[in-house]
Short mmCIF file of C-alpha atoms in Angstrom, two decimals:
data_model
loop_
_atom_site.label_atom_id
_atom_site.label_comp_id
_atom_site.label_asym_id
_atom_site.label_seq_id
_atom_site.Cartn_x
_atom_site.Cartn_y
_atom_site.Cartn_z
CA MET A 180 108.26 13.69 36.67
CA LYS A 181 104.64 13.06 37.78
CA ARG A 182 104.05 9.63 38.83
CA LYS A 183 101.31 7.66 40.70
CA THR A 184 101.56 4.32 41.96
CA PHE A 185 98.88 1.21 42.08
CA ILE A 186 98.96 0.72 45.64
CA LYS A 187 96.68 -2.13 46.07
CA THR A 188 98.54 -4.37 43.47
CA THR A 189 102.00 -2.91 44.03
CA ALA A 190 102.19 -3.62 47.82
CA ALA A 191 102.03 -7.28 47.46
CA PHE A 192 104.53 -7.17 44.56
CA ALA A 193 107.01 -4.97 46.32
CA ALA A 194 106.83 -7.39 49.57
CA ALA A 195 107.73 -10.35 47.33
CA THR A 196 110.68 -8.26 45.76
CA THR A 197 112.29 -6.65 48.63
CA ILE A 198 111.76 -8.54 51.85
CA ASN A 199 114.01 -11.50 50.72
CA PRO A 200 114.54 -11.00 47.01
CA LEU A 201 116.69 -14.31 46.86
CA ALA A 202 114.52 -16.81 48.84
CA SER A 203 113.20 -18.89 45.87
CA CYS A 204 116.52 -19.07 44.29
CA LYS A 205 118.28 -20.01 47.30
CA LEU A 206 115.66 -22.58 47.92
CA ASP A 207 115.98 -23.87 44.19
CA LYS A 208 119.61 -23.91 44.10
CA LYS A 209 119.57 -27.38 45.72
CA LYS A 210 117.17 -28.47 43.13
CA MET A 211 118.98 -27.05 40.19
CA SER A 212 120.23 -30.47 38.98
CA GLU A 213 118.60 -31.10 35.44
CA ASP A 214 118.02 -34.88 36.51
CA LEU A 215 115.29 -33.97 38.71
CA PRO A 216 112.27 -36.18 39.04
CA LEU A 217 109.39 -34.96 36.84
CA GLU A 218 107.09 -32.12 37.86
CA PRO A 219 103.33 -32.82 38.07
CA VAL A 220 101.96 -32.83 34.42
CA ARG A 221 101.49 -29.49 33.15
CA LYS A 222 99.20 -28.87 30.18
CA ASN A 223 98.05 -25.70 28.34
CA TRP A 224 94.86 -23.93 29.14
CA ALA A 225 92.92 -26.11 26.50
CA GLY A 226 94.40 -29.33 27.48
CA ASN A 227 95.58 -30.16 24.21
CA TYR A 228 99.40 -30.06 24.66
CA THR A 229 101.24 -31.32 27.73
CA TYR A 230 104.62 -29.66 28.40
CA LYS A 231 107.75 -31.92 28.03
CA ALA A 232 110.00 -29.71 30.24
CA LYS A 233 111.01 -31.68 33.18
CA ASN A 234 111.41 -28.65 35.64
CA LEU A 235 109.60 -25.49 36.46
CA TYR A 236 110.97 -22.79 38.17
CA GLU A 237 109.06 -19.59 39.66
CA PRO A 238 111.35 -16.82 40.19
CA LYS A 239 109.93 -13.57 41.87
CA THR A 240 112.38 -10.87 40.55
CA ALA A 241 114.64 -10.31 37.75
CA GLU A 242 117.53 -11.11 39.68
CA GLU A 243 116.41 -14.53 40.27
CA VAL A 244 115.57 -14.89 36.48
CA GLN A 245 119.47 -13.87 35.96
CA GLU A 246 120.46 -16.56 38.40
CA LEU A 247 118.25 -19.07 36.70
CA ILE A 248 119.59 -18.32 33.26
CA LYS A 249 123.34 -18.31 34.27
CA GLU A 250 122.78 -21.84 36.17
CA LEU A 251 120.53 -23.68 33.59
CA LYS A 252 121.10 -24.80 30.11
CA ALA A 253 117.99 -25.20 27.99
CA GLN A 254 115.14 -23.24 29.19
CA LYS A 255 112.02 -21.28 28.39
CA ALA A 256 109.58 -18.65 29.61
CA LEU A 257 106.13 -20.07 30.56
CA GLY A 258 103.22 -17.55 30.77
CA SER A 259 99.48 -17.94 30.86
CA LYS A 260 99.59 -21.19 28.87
CA HIS A 261 97.31 -19.93 26.21
CA CYS A 262 99.20 -21.06 23.15
CA PHE A 263 98.01 -24.05 21.48
CA ASN A 264 101.51 -25.48 20.24
CA ASN A 265 105.05 -26.13 21.85
CA ILE A 266 106.31 -22.57 21.65
CA ALA A 267 106.66 -22.40 25.40
CA ASP A 268 107.82 -25.72 25.98
CA SER A 269 111.58 -26.64 26.74
CA PRO A 270 113.84 -29.65 26.55
CA ILE A 271 114.51 -29.46 30.12
CA ASN A 272 113.39 -26.30 32.01
CA GLN A 273 110.61 -23.78 32.03
CA ILE A 274 110.61 -20.58 33.99
CA SER A 275 107.27 -19.28 34.98
CA THR A 276 106.51 -15.37 34.80
CA LYS A 277 103.55 -15.63 37.08
CA HIS A 278 105.03 -14.03 40.10
CA LEU A 279 106.51 -11.17 37.90
CA ASN A 280 102.83 -9.84 37.74
CA GLY A 281 102.67 -6.59 39.67
CA VAL A 282 101.96 -3.00 38.39
CA ILE A 283 105.37 -1.22 39.06
CA ASP A 284 104.85 2.53 37.87
CA LEU A 285 102.37 4.75 36.33
CA ASP A 286 103.83 7.45 34.55
CA GLU A 287 101.33 10.45 33.79
CA GLU A 288 103.86 12.65 32.15
CA ASN A 289 104.88 10.14 29.51
CA MET A 290 101.50 8.41 29.48
CA THR A 291 102.79 5.03 30.09
CA VAL A 292 102.28 2.19 32.68
CA THR A 293 105.13 -0.39 33.52
CA VAL A 294 103.84 -4.01 34.56
CA GLY A 295 105.50 -7.15 35.43
CA ALA A 296 105.86 -9.53 32.58
CA GLY A 297 103.57 -12.08 34.14
CA ALA A 298 100.75 -9.64 34.57
CA LYS A 299 97.42 -10.63 32.76
CA TYR A 300 95.59 -7.70 31.35
CA GLY A 301 92.53 -8.69 33.37
CA ASP A 302 94.67 -8.12 36.49
CA PHE A 303 95.42 -4.56 36.28
CA ALA A 304 92.93 -2.92 33.48
CA PRO A 305 90.14 -2.10 35.99
CA GLU A 306 92.40 -0.25 38.24
CA LEU A 307 94.10 1.43 35.37
CA HIS A 308 90.66 2.67 34.28
CA GLU A 309 89.77 3.73 37.96
CA ARG A 310 92.96 5.88 37.74
CA GLY A 311 91.63 7.48 34.33
CA TYR A 312 93.64 5.74 31.71
CA ALA A 313 93.19 2.76 29.21
CA LEU A 314 95.22 0.69 26.80
CA HIS A 315 94.45 1.06 23.05
CA ASN A 316 93.05 -2.38 22.71
CA LEU A 317 92.57 -5.87 24.21
CA ALA A 318 92.30 -9.42 22.82
CA SER A 319 88.99 -11.08 22.96
CA LEU A 320 90.16 -12.83 26.13
CA PRO A 321 91.65 -10.82 28.92
CA HIS A 322 93.20 -13.60 30.77
CA ILE A 323 96.51 -13.62 28.78
CA SER A 324 99.72 -12.45 30.13
CA VAL A 325 101.16 -9.22 28.51
CA ALA A 326 104.65 -10.75 27.54
CA GLY A 327 103.10 -13.67 25.91
CA ALA A 328 100.56 -11.80 24.04
CA CYS A 329 103.25 -9.22 22.63
CA ALA A 330 105.76 -12.02 21.91
CA THR A 331 103.32 -13.65 19.57
CA ALA A 332 101.56 -10.69 18.26
CA THR A 333 98.20 -11.25 19.53
CA HIS A 334 95.63 -8.90 18.77
CA GLY A 335 92.18 -7.56 19.09
CA SER A 336 90.41 -5.78 16.16
CA GLY A 337 89.95 -2.47 14.57
CA VAL A 338 90.96 -1.01 10.98
CA ASN A 339 93.15 1.51 12.97
CA ASN A 340 94.20 -0.58 15.85
CA GLY A 341 97.62 -2.41 15.68
CA ASN A 342 97.99 -5.51 17.54
CA LEU A 343 98.89 -5.75 21.35
CA ALA A 344 102.65 -5.42 20.75
CA THR A 345 102.25 -1.87 19.24
CA GLY A 346 101.01 -0.54 22.40
CA VAL A 347 104.67 -1.48 23.78
CA ALA A 348 107.09 1.52 24.73
CA ALA A 349 109.93 -0.54 26.43
CA ILE A 350 110.73 -3.95 27.42
CA GLU A 351 113.07 -5.55 30.06
CA LEU A 352 114.43 -8.96 29.32
CA VAL A 353 117.25 -11.10 30.74
CA ASN A 354 119.23 -12.61 27.92
CA GLY A 355 121.26 -15.75 27.40
CA ASN A 356 124.16 -14.33 29.18
CA GLY A 357 122.09 -13.66 32.05
CA GLU A 358 122.28 -9.90 31.22
CA ILE A 359 119.38 -7.29 32.15
CA ILE A 360 118.60 -5.55 28.86
CA VAL A 361 116.28 -2.66 28.41
CA LEU A 362 115.11 -1.75 25.01
CA LYS A 363 112.83 1.43 24.13
CA ARG A 364 110.78 2.18 21.35
CA GLY A 365 113.40 4.00 18.95
CA ASP A 366 116.20 1.90 19.69
CA GLU A 367 117.96 0.14 16.87
CA ALA A 368 116.88 -3.53 17.83
CA PHE A 369 113.57 -2.63 19.41
CA ASN A 370 111.22 -3.32 16.53
CA GLY A 371 113.00 -6.84 16.42
CA ALA A 372 112.72 -7.64 20.09
CA VAL A 373 108.98 -7.14 21.00
CA VAL A 374 107.50 -9.89 18.89
CA ASN A 375 110.31 -12.38 19.82
CA LEU A 376 108.69 -15.75 19.95
CA GLY A 377 110.66 -16.04 23.22
CA ALA A 378 113.99 -16.51 21.13
CA LEU A 379 115.95 -13.60 22.81
CA GLY A 380 115.56 -14.29 26.44
CA ILE A 381 112.93 -13.96 29.24
CA ILE A 382 110.99 -10.71 29.43
CA THR A 383 110.78 -9.45 33.00
CA LYS A 384 109.20 -6.09 32.77
CA MET A 385 106.92 -4.04 30.01
CA THR A 386 106.15 -0.53 29.75
CA LEU A 387 102.81 0.03 27.96
CA ASP A 388 101.47 3.23 26.16
CA ILE A 389 98.29 4.75 27.93
CA GLN A 390 95.48 7.13 26.96
CA ARG A 391 92.63 8.84 28.65
CA THR A 392 89.87 6.12 29.63
CA PHE A 393 86.88 5.63 27.54
CA ASP A 394 83.72 3.69 27.57
CA VAL A 395 82.60 1.52 24.83
CA ARG A 396 79.19 0.36 23.67
CA GLN A 397 78.67 -2.93 22.01
CA ASP A 398 76.00 -3.71 19.55
CA VAL A 399 75.34 -7.02 17.66
CA PHE A 400 73.80 -8.03 14.71
CA GLN A 401 72.76 -11.63 13.19
CA GLU A 402 72.44 -13.13 9.86
CA LEU A 403 74.59 -10.83 7.63
CA PRO A 404 74.05 -12.03 3.81
CA LEU A 405 76.98 -13.16 2.22
CA GLU A 406 76.20 -10.98 -0.60
CA SER A 407 76.33 -7.54 1.51
CA LEU A 408 79.57 -8.54 2.73
CA LYS A 409 80.92 -8.80 -0.71
CA GLU A 410 79.39 -5.48 -1.58
CA ASN A 411 80.50 -3.39 1.54
CA PHE A 412 83.26 -5.33 2.93
CA ASN A 413 85.44 -2.29 3.94
CA ASP A 414 82.49 -0.43 5.28
CA ILE A 415 81.13 -3.21 7.49
CA LEU A 416 84.52 -3.74 9.12
CA SER A 417 85.22 0.05 9.45
CA GLY A 418 81.94 0.67 11.31
CA GLY A 419 83.46 0.74 14.67
CA TYR A 420 86.31 1.18 16.83
CA SER A 421 86.45 -2.66 16.91
CA VAL A 422 84.58 -4.98 14.68
CA SER A 423 84.51 -8.81 14.74
CA LEU A 424 82.63 -11.19 12.23
CA PHE A 425 81.62 -14.67 13.53
CA THR A 426 80.51 -17.46 10.99
CA ASP A 427 79.93 -21.12 10.92
CA TRP A 428 80.38 -20.95 7.02
CA GLN A 429 76.79 -21.93 6.50
CA ASN A 430 73.77 -20.68 4.83
CA GLN A 431 75.63 -18.16 2.80
CA LYS A 432 75.57 -15.89 5.98
CA ILE A 433 77.73 -14.20 8.57
CA SER A 434 76.14 -15.64 11.75
CA GLN A 435 77.05 -12.45 13.88
CA VAL A 436 78.58 -8.99 13.59
CA TRP A 437 79.95 -7.49 16.76
CA VAL A 438 80.47 -3.78 16.53
CA LYS A 439 82.09 -2.08 19.50
CA ARG A 440 82.22 1.76 19.42
CA ARG A 441 83.83 4.44 21.70
CA THR A 442 81.26 6.74 23.17
CA ASP A 443 83.74 9.66 23.33
CA GLU A 444 83.44 9.77 19.56
CA LYS A 445 80.59 10.78 17.61
CA VAL A 446 78.36 7.79 17.13
CA LYS A 447 74.72 7.32 15.62
CA ASP A 448 72.29 4.69 16.54
CA LEU A 449 72.79 1.85 14.20
CA GLY A 450 69.13 1.04 14.57
CA ASP A 451 67.76 -2.35 13.83
CA GLU A 452 69.77 -3.26 10.77
CA TYR A 453 73.44 -3.38 9.87
CA PHE A 454 74.04 -3.69 6.14
CA GLY A 455 71.27 -6.41 5.96
CA ALA A 456 71.94 -8.00 9.42
CA LYS A 457 69.26 -7.55 11.99
CA ALA A 458 70.07 -6.35 15.58
CA ALA A 459 70.06 -9.00 18.09
CA THR A 460 67.68 -8.97 20.80
CA ARG A 461 69.45 -10.29 23.69
CA ASN A 462 73.28 -10.88 24.65
CA LEU A 463 74.64 -13.45 22.44
CA HIS A 464 77.73 -15.88 22.66
CA PRO A 465 79.74 -16.24 19.37
CA ILE A 466 78.41 -19.55 19.26
CA THR A 467 74.83 -18.40 19.16
CA GLU A 468 73.33 -21.80 20.92
CA LEU A 469 75.68 -21.07 23.71
CA SER A 470 74.89 -19.25 27.07
CA ALA A 471 75.99 -15.51 26.84
CA VAL A 472 76.68 -15.49 30.60
CA ASN A 473 80.12 -15.08 30.34
CA CYS A 474 80.32 -12.75 27.46
CA THR A 475 80.63 -8.82 28.09
CA ASP A 476 77.40 -6.82 27.96
CA GLN A 477 75.89 -5.99 24.52
CA MET A 478 72.63 -4.46 23.45
CA GLY A 479 74.34 -0.77 23.19
CA VAL A 480 74.95 -0.41 26.87
CA PRO A 481 77.83 1.68 27.62
CA GLY A 482 80.73 0.29 29.68
CA PRO A 483 84.50 1.02 30.37
CA TRP A 484 86.70 -0.29 27.50
CA TYR A 485 88.00 -3.17 29.58
CA ASP A 486 84.67 -4.54 29.88
CA ARG A 487 83.69 -4.14 26.36
CA LEU A 488 86.51 -4.64 24.06
CA PRO A 489 87.24 -8.17 25.06
CA HIS A 490 84.46 -10.71 24.09
CA PHE A 491 84.27 -12.35 27.46
CA LYS A 492 84.23 -10.85 31.10
CA MET A 493 87.26 -10.49 33.20
CA GLY A 494 85.71 -12.38 36.13
CA PHE A 495 85.21 -15.29 34.09
CA THR A 496 88.16 -17.59 34.09
CA PRO A 497 88.30 -19.78 30.99
CA SER A 498 88.40 -23.44 32.02
CA SER A 499 90.60 -25.96 30.13
CA GLY A 500 88.15 -26.17 27.24
CA GLU A 501 88.38 -28.94 24.78
CA GLU A 502 88.97 -26.92 21.59
CA LEU A 503 91.83 -26.27 19.16
CA GLN A 504 92.60 -23.02 17.61
CA SER A 505 94.41 -21.78 14.32
CA GLU A 506 94.50 -18.25 12.59
CA PHE A 507 95.76 -16.85 9.47
CA PHE A 508 96.64 -13.37 8.40
CA VAL A 509 95.95 -12.14 5.11
CA PRO A 510 96.65 -8.57 3.48
CA LYS A 511 93.58 -6.70 4.08
CA ASP A 512 93.35 -5.82 0.34
CA GLN A 513 93.04 -9.63 -0.60
CA ALA A 514 90.99 -10.51 2.31
CA LEU A 515 87.69 -10.79 0.62
CA ASP A 516 89.04 -13.12 -2.00
CA ALA A 517 90.46 -15.22 0.69
CA ILE A 518 87.33 -15.34 2.68
CA LEU A 519 85.52 -16.46 -0.37
CA ALA A 520 88.03 -18.86 -1.25
CA LEU A 521 87.53 -20.68 2.09
CA GLU A 522 83.62 -20.28 1.85
CA LYS A 523 83.72 -22.74 -0.85
CA LYS A 524 85.25 -25.29 1.43
CA ARG A 525 82.37 -24.76 3.99
CA ASP A 526 80.96 -28.51 3.98
CA LEU A 527 84.65 -29.70 4.75
CA ILE A 528 85.17 -27.28 7.45
CA SER A 529 81.85 -27.38 9.07
CA PRO A 530 81.85 -30.69 10.66
CA GLN A 531 84.99 -29.88 12.89
CA LEU A 532 84.28 -26.27 13.38
CA MET A 533 83.04 -24.49 16.45
CA ILE A 534 83.42 -20.93 15.03
CA THR A 535 85.26 -18.75 12.95
CA GLU A 536 86.08 -15.12 13.80
CA ILE A 537 87.12 -12.46 11.15
CA ARG A 538 89.13 -9.24 12.47
CA THR A 539 91.13 -6.46 11.07
CA ILE A 540 94.67 -5.28 12.42
CA ALA A 541 96.30 -2.34 11.37
CA ALA A 542 100.01 -2.45 10.00
CA ASP A 543 103.22 -2.12 12.34
CA ASP A 544 107.04 -2.37 12.07
CA TYR A 545 107.67 -5.46 14.35
CA TRP A 546 110.11 -7.73 12.35
CA MET A 547 108.43 -11.00 13.12
CA SER A 548 104.64 -9.45 13.22
CA PRO A 549 102.35 -11.07 10.66
CA CYS A 550 101.05 -7.57 10.17
CA TYR A 551 104.48 -6.43 9.45
CA GLN A 552 104.15 -3.37 7.11
CA GLN A 553 100.67 -4.51 5.89
CA ASP A 554 97.07 -4.08 7.01
CA CYS A 555 95.69 -7.35 7.87
CA VAL A 556 92.50 -9.36 8.24
CA ALA A 557 92.84 -12.37 10.46
CA ILE A 558 90.50 -15.33 10.01
CA HIS A 559 90.53 -17.41 13.27
CA PHE A 560 89.02 -21.09 13.78
CA THR A 561 88.27 -22.37 16.78
CA TRP A 562 87.74 -26.24 16.16
CA LYS A 563 86.62 -29.33 18.14
CA GLN A 564 89.54 -31.02 19.81
CA ASN A 565 90.07 -33.77 17.15
CA PRO A 566 93.85 -33.31 16.50
CA GLU A 567 94.22 -35.72 13.44
CA GLU A 568 91.03 -34.19 11.47
CA VAL A 569 91.89 -30.49 12.36
CA GLY A 570 95.29 -31.22 11.25
CA ALA A 571 94.27 -32.19 7.78
CA LEU A 572 91.87 -29.23 7.66
CA VAL A 573 94.67 -26.78 8.72
CA THR A 574 96.44 -28.06 5.72
CA MET A 575 93.92 -27.66 3.34
CA ILE A 576 93.14 -24.11 4.53
CA GLU A 577 96.71 -23.13 4.21
CA GLU A 578 96.65 -24.47 0.68
CA GLU A 579 93.67 -22.39 -0.15
CA LEU A 580 95.28 -19.31 1.37
CA GLU A 581 98.50 -19.89 -0.34
CA PRO A 582 98.03 -17.23 -3.03
CA PHE A 583 97.52 -14.75 -0.62
CA GLN A 584 100.78 -15.14 1.16
CA PHE A 585 99.22 -15.83 4.35
CA ARG A 586 101.07 -15.75 7.89
CA PRO A 587 100.01 -17.91 10.73
CA HIS A 588 99.43 -16.86 14.36
CA TRP A 589 102.71 -17.86 16.05
CA GLY A 590 100.87 -19.32 19.01
CA LYS A 591 98.34 -21.56 17.25
CA ILE A 592 98.25 -24.80 15.18
CA PHE A 593 99.71 -24.36 11.68
CA ASN A 594 101.46 -26.66 9.27
CA VAL A 595 102.96 -24.12 6.83
CA ASP A 596 106.65 -25.11 5.58
CA PRO A 597 109.26 -23.24 7.52
CA LYS A 598 110.92 -22.28 4.56
CA VAL A 599 107.90 -20.97 3.10
CA LEU A 600 107.01 -19.26 6.42
CA SER A 601 110.52 -17.69 6.67
CA SER A 602 110.39 -16.20 3.01
CA ARG A 603 107.35 -14.13 4.18
CA TYR A 604 109.15 -12.21 6.55
CA SER A 605 111.73 -9.72 4.94
CA LYS A 606 113.43 -9.24 8.38
CA PHE A 607 113.68 -12.83 9.03
CA SER A 608 117.65 -12.91 8.61
CA ASP A 609 118.01 -9.98 10.68
CA PHE A 610 115.78 -11.41 13.47
CA LEU A 611 117.91 -14.59 13.38
CA ALA A 612 121.17 -12.25 13.84
CA LEU A 613 119.41 -10.55 16.78
CA ALA A 614 118.50 -13.98 18.35
CA LYS A 615 121.99 -15.20 18.18
CA LYS A 616 123.54 -11.79 19.69
CA HIS A 617 121.22 -12.29 23.00
CA ASP A 618 121.28 -16.02 22.99
CA PRO A 619 124.65 -17.02 21.93
CA ASP A 620 124.60 -20.34 23.46
CA GLY A 621 121.23 -21.21 22.27
CA LYS A 622 119.75 -21.69 25.85
CA PHE A 623 116.28 -20.51 24.73
CA LYS A 624 116.02 -22.98 21.64
CA ASN A 625 113.27 -25.41 21.72
CA ASP A 626 111.54 -27.84 19.10
CA TYR A 627 109.18 -24.99 18.12
CA LEU A 628 112.10 -22.56 17.20
CA ASN A 629 114.37 -25.37 15.88
CA LYS A 630 111.60 -26.07 13.24
CA ASN A 631 110.16 -22.77 12.67
CA LEU A 632 113.32 -20.53 12.57
CA TYR A 633 116.67 -22.19 12.84
CA GLN A 634 116.06 -24.81 10.00
CA ALA A 635 114.01 -22.70 7.82
#
């Protein structure tokens, strides 16, 4: 089998896992009491949620994860802290995956790359490109961990692109019994285990599909008339490998259209107009008034996939921005009606809104994915950090989207009744059975899962 290793990233990872593989656990054994003093305050990246877990552990190997899971009671994996709710919190213990971050193996014959669960896409994408390979897509921010992104069905855009989890070929996890379990595409439980919401165990390794590397050009257009969106909805969203619409819901217009196209495919010059929107004359931030210095290059300048598919540069580490986020998936064939329903509420939405992004995601077969067996359009809201006002707006938006059988993003803010939510997942009971199999003692249960899964 033809394989190459990523020398620069793997060397440090190997050192951490072979020189003294149980060192950190031996140190932590003395501290494994669940009555320890509180650790320093931990917040998510946006600062809107403070984790309640009393203890934080930082294992460096799967074996250390096994030991922790066997010894501890209630526990939860903590990734890159990019969720806006309590999905990654625990009543007592959090187990960070940040040291499980190396690139482990590049398998050129099977066209896969295996990484530690805590690896962030931005950490290994440039070197993957240098080796001549690419992933199928990236989210708008490249700073999120692989395991966390896939567990919550996080996505990029593109009518033919599934969410990031659809690029997973295999996962390694430690279940509630402390057993290392490997599941591969085609295995009976695989489709239930990838988008797992942290209910099955702690992911330690993931194998991702790769393809030959490619460049992307990014063209941005401004002020798309709403009437044009109505008349050309599918054509507008199909105009590139990845297309995003940004709107503040004002003036009967879509503020910006970002069209990302692969240069290894036949692409024509879009000219100065895109379905009535005018070509931008400079790089833009999704919120037009803000500086674009941290945004990926636009103006049709080609660049590698990892530096164009995200909206923001990998060298830019997002600070704890004062914002909230919510996102709702609706069937693609009903999406225009859903957008128009929300547009009628623009005067209520606007005062608390920073920006809305609209993207497409192709169907998949993962049981708990919002795109399970249906092509979707995701309507994403970045809000000002006013929890009470935003909470009321989220409820209003959910009421407007009720006729479209919406599904919320698992890692963002939503208020939908758990019984209603569970009814929208045909494999819901199968997923509960799978969670029970891998976590028989409920070690990975937390307030989030108890509310949204186990009491549904």
